[in-house]
Structure formats: structure tokens, C-alpha cells
mmCIF file of C-alpha atoms in Angstrom:
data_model
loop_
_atom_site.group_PDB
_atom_site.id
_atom_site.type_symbol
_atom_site.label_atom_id
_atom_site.label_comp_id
_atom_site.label_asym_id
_atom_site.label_seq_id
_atom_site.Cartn_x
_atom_site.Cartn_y
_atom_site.Cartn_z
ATOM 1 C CA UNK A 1 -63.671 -116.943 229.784
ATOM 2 C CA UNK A 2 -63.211 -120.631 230.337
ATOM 3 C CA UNK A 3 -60.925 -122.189 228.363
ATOM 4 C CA UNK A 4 -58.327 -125.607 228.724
ATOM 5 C CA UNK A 5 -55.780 -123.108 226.429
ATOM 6 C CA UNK A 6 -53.176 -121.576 228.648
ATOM 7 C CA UNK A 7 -54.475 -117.930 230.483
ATOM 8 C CA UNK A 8 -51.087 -116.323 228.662
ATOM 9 C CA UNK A 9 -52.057 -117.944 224.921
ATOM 10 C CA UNK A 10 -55.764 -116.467 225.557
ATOM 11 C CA UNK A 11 -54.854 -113.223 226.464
ATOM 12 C CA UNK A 12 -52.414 -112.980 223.409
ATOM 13 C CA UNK A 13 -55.412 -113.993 221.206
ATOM 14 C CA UNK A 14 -57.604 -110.997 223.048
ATOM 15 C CA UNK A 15 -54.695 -108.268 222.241
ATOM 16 C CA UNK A 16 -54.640 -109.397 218.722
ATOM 17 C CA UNK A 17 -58.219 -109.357 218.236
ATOM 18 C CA UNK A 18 -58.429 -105.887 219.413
ATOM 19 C CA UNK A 19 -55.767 -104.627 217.460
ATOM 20 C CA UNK A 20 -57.458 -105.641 214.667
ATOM 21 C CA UNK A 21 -60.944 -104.342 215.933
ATOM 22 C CA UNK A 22 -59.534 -101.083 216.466
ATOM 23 C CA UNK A 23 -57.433 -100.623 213.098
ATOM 24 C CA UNK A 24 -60.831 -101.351 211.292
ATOM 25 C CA UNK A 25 -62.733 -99.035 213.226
ATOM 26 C CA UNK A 26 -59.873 -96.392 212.833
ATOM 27 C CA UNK A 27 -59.604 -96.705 209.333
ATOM 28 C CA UNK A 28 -63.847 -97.226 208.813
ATOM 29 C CA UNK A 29 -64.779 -94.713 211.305
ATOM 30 C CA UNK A 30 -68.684 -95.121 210.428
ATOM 31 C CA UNK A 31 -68.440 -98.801 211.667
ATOM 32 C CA UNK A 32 -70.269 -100.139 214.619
ATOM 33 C CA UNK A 33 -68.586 -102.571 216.803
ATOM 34 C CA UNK A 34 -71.009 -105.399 215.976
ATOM 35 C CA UNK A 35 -70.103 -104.471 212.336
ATOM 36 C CA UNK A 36 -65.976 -104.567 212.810
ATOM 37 C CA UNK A 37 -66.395 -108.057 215.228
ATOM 38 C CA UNK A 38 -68.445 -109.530 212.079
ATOM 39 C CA UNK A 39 -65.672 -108.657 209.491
ATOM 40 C CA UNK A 40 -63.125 -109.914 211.935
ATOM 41 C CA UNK A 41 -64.765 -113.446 212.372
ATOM 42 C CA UNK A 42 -65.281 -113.822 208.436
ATOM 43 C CA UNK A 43 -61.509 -112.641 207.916
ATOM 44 C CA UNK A 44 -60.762 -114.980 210.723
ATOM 45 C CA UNK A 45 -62.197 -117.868 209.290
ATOM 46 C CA UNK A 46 -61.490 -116.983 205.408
ATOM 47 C CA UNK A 47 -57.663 -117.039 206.829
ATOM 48 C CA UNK A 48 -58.246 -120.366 208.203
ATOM 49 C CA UNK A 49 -59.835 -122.341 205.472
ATOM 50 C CA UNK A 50 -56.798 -120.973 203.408
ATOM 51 C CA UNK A 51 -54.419 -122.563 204.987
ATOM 52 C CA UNK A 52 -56.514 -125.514 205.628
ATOM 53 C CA UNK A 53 -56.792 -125.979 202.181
ATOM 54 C CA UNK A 54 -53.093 -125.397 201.886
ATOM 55 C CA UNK A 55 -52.281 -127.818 204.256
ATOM 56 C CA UNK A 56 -54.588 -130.626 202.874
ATOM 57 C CA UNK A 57 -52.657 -129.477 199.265
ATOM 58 C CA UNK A 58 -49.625 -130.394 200.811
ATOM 59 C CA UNK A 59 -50.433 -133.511 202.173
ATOM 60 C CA UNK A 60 -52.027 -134.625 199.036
ATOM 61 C CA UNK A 61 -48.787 -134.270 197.262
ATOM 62 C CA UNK A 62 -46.511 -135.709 199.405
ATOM 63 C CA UNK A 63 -49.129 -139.115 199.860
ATOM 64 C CA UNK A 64 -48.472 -139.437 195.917
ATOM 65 C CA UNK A 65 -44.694 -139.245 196.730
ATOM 66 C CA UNK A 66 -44.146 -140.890 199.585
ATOM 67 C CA UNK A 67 -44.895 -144.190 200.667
ATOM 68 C CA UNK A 68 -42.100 -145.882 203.080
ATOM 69 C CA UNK A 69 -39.029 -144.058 205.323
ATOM 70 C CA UNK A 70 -36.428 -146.120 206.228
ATOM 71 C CA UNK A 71 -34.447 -144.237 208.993
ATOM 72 C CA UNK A 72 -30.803 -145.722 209.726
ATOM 73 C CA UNK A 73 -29.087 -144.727 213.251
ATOM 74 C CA UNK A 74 -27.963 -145.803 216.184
ATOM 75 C CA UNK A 75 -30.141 -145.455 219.888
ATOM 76 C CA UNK A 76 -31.093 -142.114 219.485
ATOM 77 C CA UNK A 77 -32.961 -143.251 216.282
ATOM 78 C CA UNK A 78 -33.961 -146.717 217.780
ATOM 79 C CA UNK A 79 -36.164 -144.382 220.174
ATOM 80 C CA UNK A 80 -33.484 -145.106 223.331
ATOM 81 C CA UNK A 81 -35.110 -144.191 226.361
ATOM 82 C CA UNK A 82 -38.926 -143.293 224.871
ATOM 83 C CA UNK A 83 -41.471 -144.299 227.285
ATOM 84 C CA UNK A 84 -43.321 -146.207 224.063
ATOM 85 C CA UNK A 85 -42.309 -146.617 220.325
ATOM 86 C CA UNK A 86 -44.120 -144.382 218.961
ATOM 87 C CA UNK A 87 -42.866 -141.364 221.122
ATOM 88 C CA UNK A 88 -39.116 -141.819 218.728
ATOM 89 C CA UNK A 89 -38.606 -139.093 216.260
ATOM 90 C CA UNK A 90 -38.699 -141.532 213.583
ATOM 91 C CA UNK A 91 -41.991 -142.925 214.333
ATOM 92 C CA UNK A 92 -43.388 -138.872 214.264
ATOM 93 C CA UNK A 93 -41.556 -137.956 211.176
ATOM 94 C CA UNK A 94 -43.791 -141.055 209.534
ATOM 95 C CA UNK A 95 -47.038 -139.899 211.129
ATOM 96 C CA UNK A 96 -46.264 -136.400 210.394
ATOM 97 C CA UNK A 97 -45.565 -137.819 206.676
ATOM 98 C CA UNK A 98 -48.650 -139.822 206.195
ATOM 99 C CA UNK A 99 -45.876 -142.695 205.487
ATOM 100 C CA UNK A 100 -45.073 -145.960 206.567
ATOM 101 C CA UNK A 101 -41.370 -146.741 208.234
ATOM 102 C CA UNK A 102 -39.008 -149.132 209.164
ATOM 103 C CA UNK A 103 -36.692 -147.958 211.979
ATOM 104 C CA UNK A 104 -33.247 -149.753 211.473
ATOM 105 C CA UNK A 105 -31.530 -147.626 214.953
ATOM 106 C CA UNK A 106 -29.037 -150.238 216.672
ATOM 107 C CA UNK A 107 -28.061 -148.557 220.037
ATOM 108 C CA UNK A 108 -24.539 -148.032 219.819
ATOM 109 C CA UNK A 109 -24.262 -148.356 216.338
ATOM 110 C CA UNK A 110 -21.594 -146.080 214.206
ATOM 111 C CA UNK A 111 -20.850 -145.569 210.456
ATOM 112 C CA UNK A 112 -20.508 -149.819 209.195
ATOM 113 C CA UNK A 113 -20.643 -149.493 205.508
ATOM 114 C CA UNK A 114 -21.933 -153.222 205.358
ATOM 115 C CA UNK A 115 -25.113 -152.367 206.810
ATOM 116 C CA UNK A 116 -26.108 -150.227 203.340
ATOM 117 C CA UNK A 117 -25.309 -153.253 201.563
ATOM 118 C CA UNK A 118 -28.074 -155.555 202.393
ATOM 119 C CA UNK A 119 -31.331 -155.399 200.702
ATOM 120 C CA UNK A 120 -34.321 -156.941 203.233
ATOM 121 C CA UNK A 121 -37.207 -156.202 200.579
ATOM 122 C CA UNK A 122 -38.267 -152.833 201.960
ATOM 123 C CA UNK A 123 -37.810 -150.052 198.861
ATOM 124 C CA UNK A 124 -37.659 -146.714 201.101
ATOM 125 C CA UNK A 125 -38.948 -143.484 199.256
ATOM 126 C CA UNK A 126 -37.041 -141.431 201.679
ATOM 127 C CA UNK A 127 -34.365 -142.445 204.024
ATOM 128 C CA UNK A 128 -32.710 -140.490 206.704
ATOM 129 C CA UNK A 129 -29.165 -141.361 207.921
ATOM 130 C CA UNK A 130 -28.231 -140.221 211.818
ATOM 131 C CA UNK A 131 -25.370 -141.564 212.470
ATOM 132 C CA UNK A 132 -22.339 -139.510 213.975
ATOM 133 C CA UNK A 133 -22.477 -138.666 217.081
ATOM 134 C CA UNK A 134 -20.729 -141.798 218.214
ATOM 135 C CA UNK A 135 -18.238 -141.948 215.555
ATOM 136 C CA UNK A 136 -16.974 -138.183 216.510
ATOM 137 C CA UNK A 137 -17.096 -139.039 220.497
ATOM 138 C CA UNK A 138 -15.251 -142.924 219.839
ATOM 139 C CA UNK A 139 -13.478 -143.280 216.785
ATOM 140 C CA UNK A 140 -10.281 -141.788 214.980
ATOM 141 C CA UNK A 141 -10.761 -138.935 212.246
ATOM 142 C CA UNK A 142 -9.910 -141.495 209.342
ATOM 143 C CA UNK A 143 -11.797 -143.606 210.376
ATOM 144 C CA UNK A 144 -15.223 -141.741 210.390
ATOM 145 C CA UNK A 145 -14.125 -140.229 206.802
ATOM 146 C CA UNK A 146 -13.502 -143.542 205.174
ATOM 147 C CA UNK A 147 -16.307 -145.560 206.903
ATOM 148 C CA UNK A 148 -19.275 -142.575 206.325
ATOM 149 C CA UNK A 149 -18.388 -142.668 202.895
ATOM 150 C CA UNK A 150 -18.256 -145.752 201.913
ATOM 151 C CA UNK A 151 -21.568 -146.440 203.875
ATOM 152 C CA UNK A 152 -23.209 -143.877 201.767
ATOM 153 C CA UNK A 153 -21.639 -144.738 198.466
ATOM 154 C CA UNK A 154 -23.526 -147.869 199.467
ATOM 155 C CA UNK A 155 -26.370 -146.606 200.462
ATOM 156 C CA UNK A 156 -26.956 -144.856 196.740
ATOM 157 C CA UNK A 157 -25.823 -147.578 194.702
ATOM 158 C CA UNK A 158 -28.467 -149.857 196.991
ATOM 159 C CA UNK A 159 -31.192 -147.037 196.654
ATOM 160 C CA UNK A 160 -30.799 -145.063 193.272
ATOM 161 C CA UNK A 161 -34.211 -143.647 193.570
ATOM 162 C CA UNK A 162 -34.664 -142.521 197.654
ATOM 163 C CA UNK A 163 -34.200 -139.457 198.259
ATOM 164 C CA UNK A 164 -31.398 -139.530 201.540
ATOM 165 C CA UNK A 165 -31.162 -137.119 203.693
ATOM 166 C CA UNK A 166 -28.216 -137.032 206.278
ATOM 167 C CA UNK A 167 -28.608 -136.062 209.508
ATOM 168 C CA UNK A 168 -26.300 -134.127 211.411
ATOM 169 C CA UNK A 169 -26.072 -134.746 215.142
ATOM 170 C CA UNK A 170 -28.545 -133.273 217.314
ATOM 171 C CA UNK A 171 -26.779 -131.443 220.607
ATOM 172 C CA UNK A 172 -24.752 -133.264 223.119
ATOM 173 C CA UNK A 173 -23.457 -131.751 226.499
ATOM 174 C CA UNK A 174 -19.923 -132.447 225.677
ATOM 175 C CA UNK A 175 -19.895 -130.879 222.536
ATOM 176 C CA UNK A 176 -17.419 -128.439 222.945
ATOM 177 C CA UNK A 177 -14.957 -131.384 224.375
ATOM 178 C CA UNK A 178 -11.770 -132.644 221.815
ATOM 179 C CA UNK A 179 -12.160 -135.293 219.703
ATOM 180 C CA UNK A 180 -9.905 -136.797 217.077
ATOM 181 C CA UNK A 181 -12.606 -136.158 214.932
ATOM 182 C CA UNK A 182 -12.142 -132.268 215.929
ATOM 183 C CA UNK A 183 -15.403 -130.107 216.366
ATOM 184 C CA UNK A 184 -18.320 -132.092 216.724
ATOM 185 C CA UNK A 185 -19.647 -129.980 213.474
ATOM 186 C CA UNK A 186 -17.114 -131.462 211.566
ATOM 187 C CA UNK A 187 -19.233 -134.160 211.473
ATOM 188 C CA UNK A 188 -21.544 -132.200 209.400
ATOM 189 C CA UNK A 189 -19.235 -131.054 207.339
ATOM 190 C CA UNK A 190 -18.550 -134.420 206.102
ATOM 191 C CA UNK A 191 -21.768 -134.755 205.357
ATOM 192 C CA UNK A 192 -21.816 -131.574 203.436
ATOM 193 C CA UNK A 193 -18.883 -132.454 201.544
ATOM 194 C CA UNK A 194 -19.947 -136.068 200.587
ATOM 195 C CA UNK A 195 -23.350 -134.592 199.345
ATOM 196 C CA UNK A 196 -20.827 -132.178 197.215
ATOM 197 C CA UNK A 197 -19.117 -134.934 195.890
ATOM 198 C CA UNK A 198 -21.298 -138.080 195.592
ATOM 199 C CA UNK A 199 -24.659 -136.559 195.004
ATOM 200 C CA UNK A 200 -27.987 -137.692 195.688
ATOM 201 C CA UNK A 201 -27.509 -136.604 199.818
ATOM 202 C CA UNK A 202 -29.447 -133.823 200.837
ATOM 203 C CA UNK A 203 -28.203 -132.560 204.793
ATOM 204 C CA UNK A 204 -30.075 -131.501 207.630
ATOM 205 C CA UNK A 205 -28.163 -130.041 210.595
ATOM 206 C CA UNK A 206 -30.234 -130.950 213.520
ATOM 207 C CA UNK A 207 -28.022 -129.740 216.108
ATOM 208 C CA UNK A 208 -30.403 -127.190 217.548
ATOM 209 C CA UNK A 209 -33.985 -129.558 216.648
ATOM 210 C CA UNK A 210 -33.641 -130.645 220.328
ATOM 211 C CA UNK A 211 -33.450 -127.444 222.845
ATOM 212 C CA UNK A 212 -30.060 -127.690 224.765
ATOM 213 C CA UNK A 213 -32.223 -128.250 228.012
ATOM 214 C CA UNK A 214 -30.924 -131.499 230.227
ATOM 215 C CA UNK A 215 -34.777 -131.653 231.255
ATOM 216 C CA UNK A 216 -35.104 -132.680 227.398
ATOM 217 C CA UNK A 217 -33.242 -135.921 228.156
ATOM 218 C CA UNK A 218 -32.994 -138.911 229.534
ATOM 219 C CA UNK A 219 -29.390 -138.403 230.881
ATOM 220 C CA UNK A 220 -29.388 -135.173 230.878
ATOM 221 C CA UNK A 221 -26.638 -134.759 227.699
ATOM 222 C CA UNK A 222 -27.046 -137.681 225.196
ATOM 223 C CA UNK A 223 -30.377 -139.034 224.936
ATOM 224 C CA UNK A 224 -33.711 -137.327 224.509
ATOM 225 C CA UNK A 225 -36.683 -138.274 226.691
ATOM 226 C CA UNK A 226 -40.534 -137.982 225.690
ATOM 227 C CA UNK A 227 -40.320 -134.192 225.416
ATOM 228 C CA UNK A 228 -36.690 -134.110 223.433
ATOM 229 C CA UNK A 229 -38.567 -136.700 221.177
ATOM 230 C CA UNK A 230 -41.380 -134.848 220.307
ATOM 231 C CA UNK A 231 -39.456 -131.342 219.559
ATOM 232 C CA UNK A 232 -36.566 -133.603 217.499
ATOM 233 C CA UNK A 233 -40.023 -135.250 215.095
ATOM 234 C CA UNK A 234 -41.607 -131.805 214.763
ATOM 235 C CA UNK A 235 -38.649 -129.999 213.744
ATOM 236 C CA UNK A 236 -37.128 -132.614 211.527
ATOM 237 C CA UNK A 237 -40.628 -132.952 209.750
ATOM 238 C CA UNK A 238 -40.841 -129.516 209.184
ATOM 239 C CA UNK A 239 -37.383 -129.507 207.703
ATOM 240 C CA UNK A 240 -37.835 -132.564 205.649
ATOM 241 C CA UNK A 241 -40.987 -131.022 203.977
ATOM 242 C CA UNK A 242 -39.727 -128.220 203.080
ATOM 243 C CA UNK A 243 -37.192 -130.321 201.073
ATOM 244 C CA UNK A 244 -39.650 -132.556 199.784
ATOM 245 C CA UNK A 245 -41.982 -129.165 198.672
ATOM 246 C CA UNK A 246 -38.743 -128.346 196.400
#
């Protein structure tokens, strides 16, 4: 067979196939193999248009809800280290939304509760928040309690109507290290408890959307390349979907 699919995905396909070739024949015993191959294809393809038709369902509803993402963060968000603009997990989550976006990432950038106060025109649907991981590895526990919340009591009173989902750090290598702060999930624990507390925050933990691989970034700890990138968008659109299918 000559194929540009991988020899391992192909031969997967072939055991499946046969599988089910050989459960029909078991269970039809007076079928030929011409007649279990043609009920195979038609289940095949009846399969497929299902979920086709599932898929373009889905997308129809989210086009009437969504229109514009706004994603706030700091370089990780900005798309730090992507060979183009597009490659940045914010860009994909848009595509993979049908939606338009405006990336406000500032490499660098922590929790600054002014930055939710000013209003450039742009009236998000959804907005995603990924701050954090620079607060917990430079800043002082009260800090990144007082400054995260007042950014997102902020960020509601500025948006009544987005839906904002906070995003909990995706892996770093030094993880595990101290921090005034404490654990590095402690940062999504704030974020779990402000969502308790002020409402209108829905959280994603992301900590695991980019594999803990170096070769999936840049620096090897911090910042994803190309290939972090694209896992970080898939995973975060799946996630986000799922919330928006609620």
C-alpha cells in the first residue's frame, strides 16, 4: 500500500478493519467476504458523516456565540519564541474557534490590575487570562493574591457579558522549586477560589496542555517552541469547547 500516513497508523487501521471483518463474518456465518467488506465501508462511512455532521453542528453554534477572544498574558501568550504569529496558542484557539482575536501578551508581564481597566473598543465574547507563572516565580505571596484579584474584579466589572476563563500555568522545569508563592499550583488555586468567590471565572488548569518534553521549548523549561505551541492551541481549544458546549 502506498500511503504519506505513517506505516504504524496504517497497520493499526488494517488490524481494526479485520477485527471488524471477522466479528461480522463470525456472527453472519453465511456472509461472503465481498459481502462483510461492503457492510464495513457503508458502516465506515455512515460513522463518518455522523460525526461530520456533528462537528459542522458544533461549529454552527459556537459561530452564533462567538465572535472576538481577547487573550491577556504575558510572552508565553504574546507567542514568545514562535517562528510566525500565527504558530501562538492564541492565534489557534481563534482559528480553531472560527473567531476573531486580539492578543494583549506583554513578555514579562504579571498580574497589573490597571491593565483590566482600560477599554480600547474591542467587546471580547470570550477572554482567557494566563497570567501566573511569573507572579509565582518573582513576586511575594500577597502580592499575587491582592494584585490577581483586583485585576479580575476589573476585568468583570469592564466585561459583564464575556465569558473569562483563567488559565492556570502550563508546566515549567522548575516547578517543584520554592517560591513565596508556595507550590506553583497554588497559583491555580487562586484562581479556583476567586471563581468561588467573585463569579463569572471559569478555570482551566493547563499544566499538562504542553507535554513536559524540553524538545517542546524554546529554552528547554519556560517557553514553548512551534511544536509546544501547537499541542498548548489544540488542547486548550478542546477544553474551552467543551465549556462553551455547556
Amino acid at each position: 500500500i502506498a500511503t504519506t500516513e505513517q506505516e504504524g497508523y496504517v497497520r493499526d487501521l488494517a488490524k481494526e478493519m479485520s477485527e471488524d471483518i471477522d466479528s461480522l463474518m463470525v456472527r453472519n456465518p453465511s456472509l461472503s467476504m465481498n459481502d462483510a467488506l461492503v457492510l464495513c465501508a457503508i458502516a465506515y462511512l455512515s460513522e463518518y458523516k455522523k460525526e461530520a455532521a456533528n462537528c459542522d453542528h458544533i461549529r454552527s453554534q459556537l459561530k452564533e456565540y462567538l465572535s472576538d477572544i481577547a487573550a491577556w498574558g504575558d510572552s508565553i501568550t504574546q507567542g514568545y519564541n514562535a517562528v510566525k504569529p500565527e504558530n501562538s496558542y492564541a492565534t489557534q484557539l481563534a482559528a480553531a474557534l472560527d473567531a476573531d482575536a486580539v492578543n494583549k501578551g506583554i513578555g514579562g508581564e504579571f498580574f497589573h490590575p490597571e491593565l483590566a481597566e482600560m477599554r480600547d473598543g474591542f467587546e471580547p465574547d470570550v477572554i482567557t487570562v494566563a497570567y501566573g507563572t511569573n507572579d509565582w516565580n518573582a513576586r511575594g505571596k500577597d502580592k499575587f493574591l491582592d494584585t490577581s484579584r483586583r485585576f479580575y474584579e476589573n476585568l468583570i466589572s469592564l466585561y459583564p457579558n464575556a465569558r473569562i476563563f483563567a488559565l492556570a500555568p502550563i508546566w515549567r522545569g522548575d516547578h517543584k522549586e520554592p517560591r513565596d508563592v508556595g507550590s506553583f499550583k497554588n497559583v491555580g488555586r487562586q484562581f479556583e477560589t476567586l471563581a468561588a468567590e467573585l463569579g463569572h471565572i471559569t478555570v482551566i488548569d493547563c499544566f499538562s496542555f504542553v507535554p513536559f518534553d524540553p524538545e517542546c521549548f524554546s529554552d528547554k523549561f519556560l517557553h514553548p517552541n512551534d511544536l509546544g505551541f501547537l499541542h498548548y492551541g489544540r488542547n486548550l481549544a478542546d477544553a474551552i469547547k467543551k465549556e462553551l458546549e455547556k
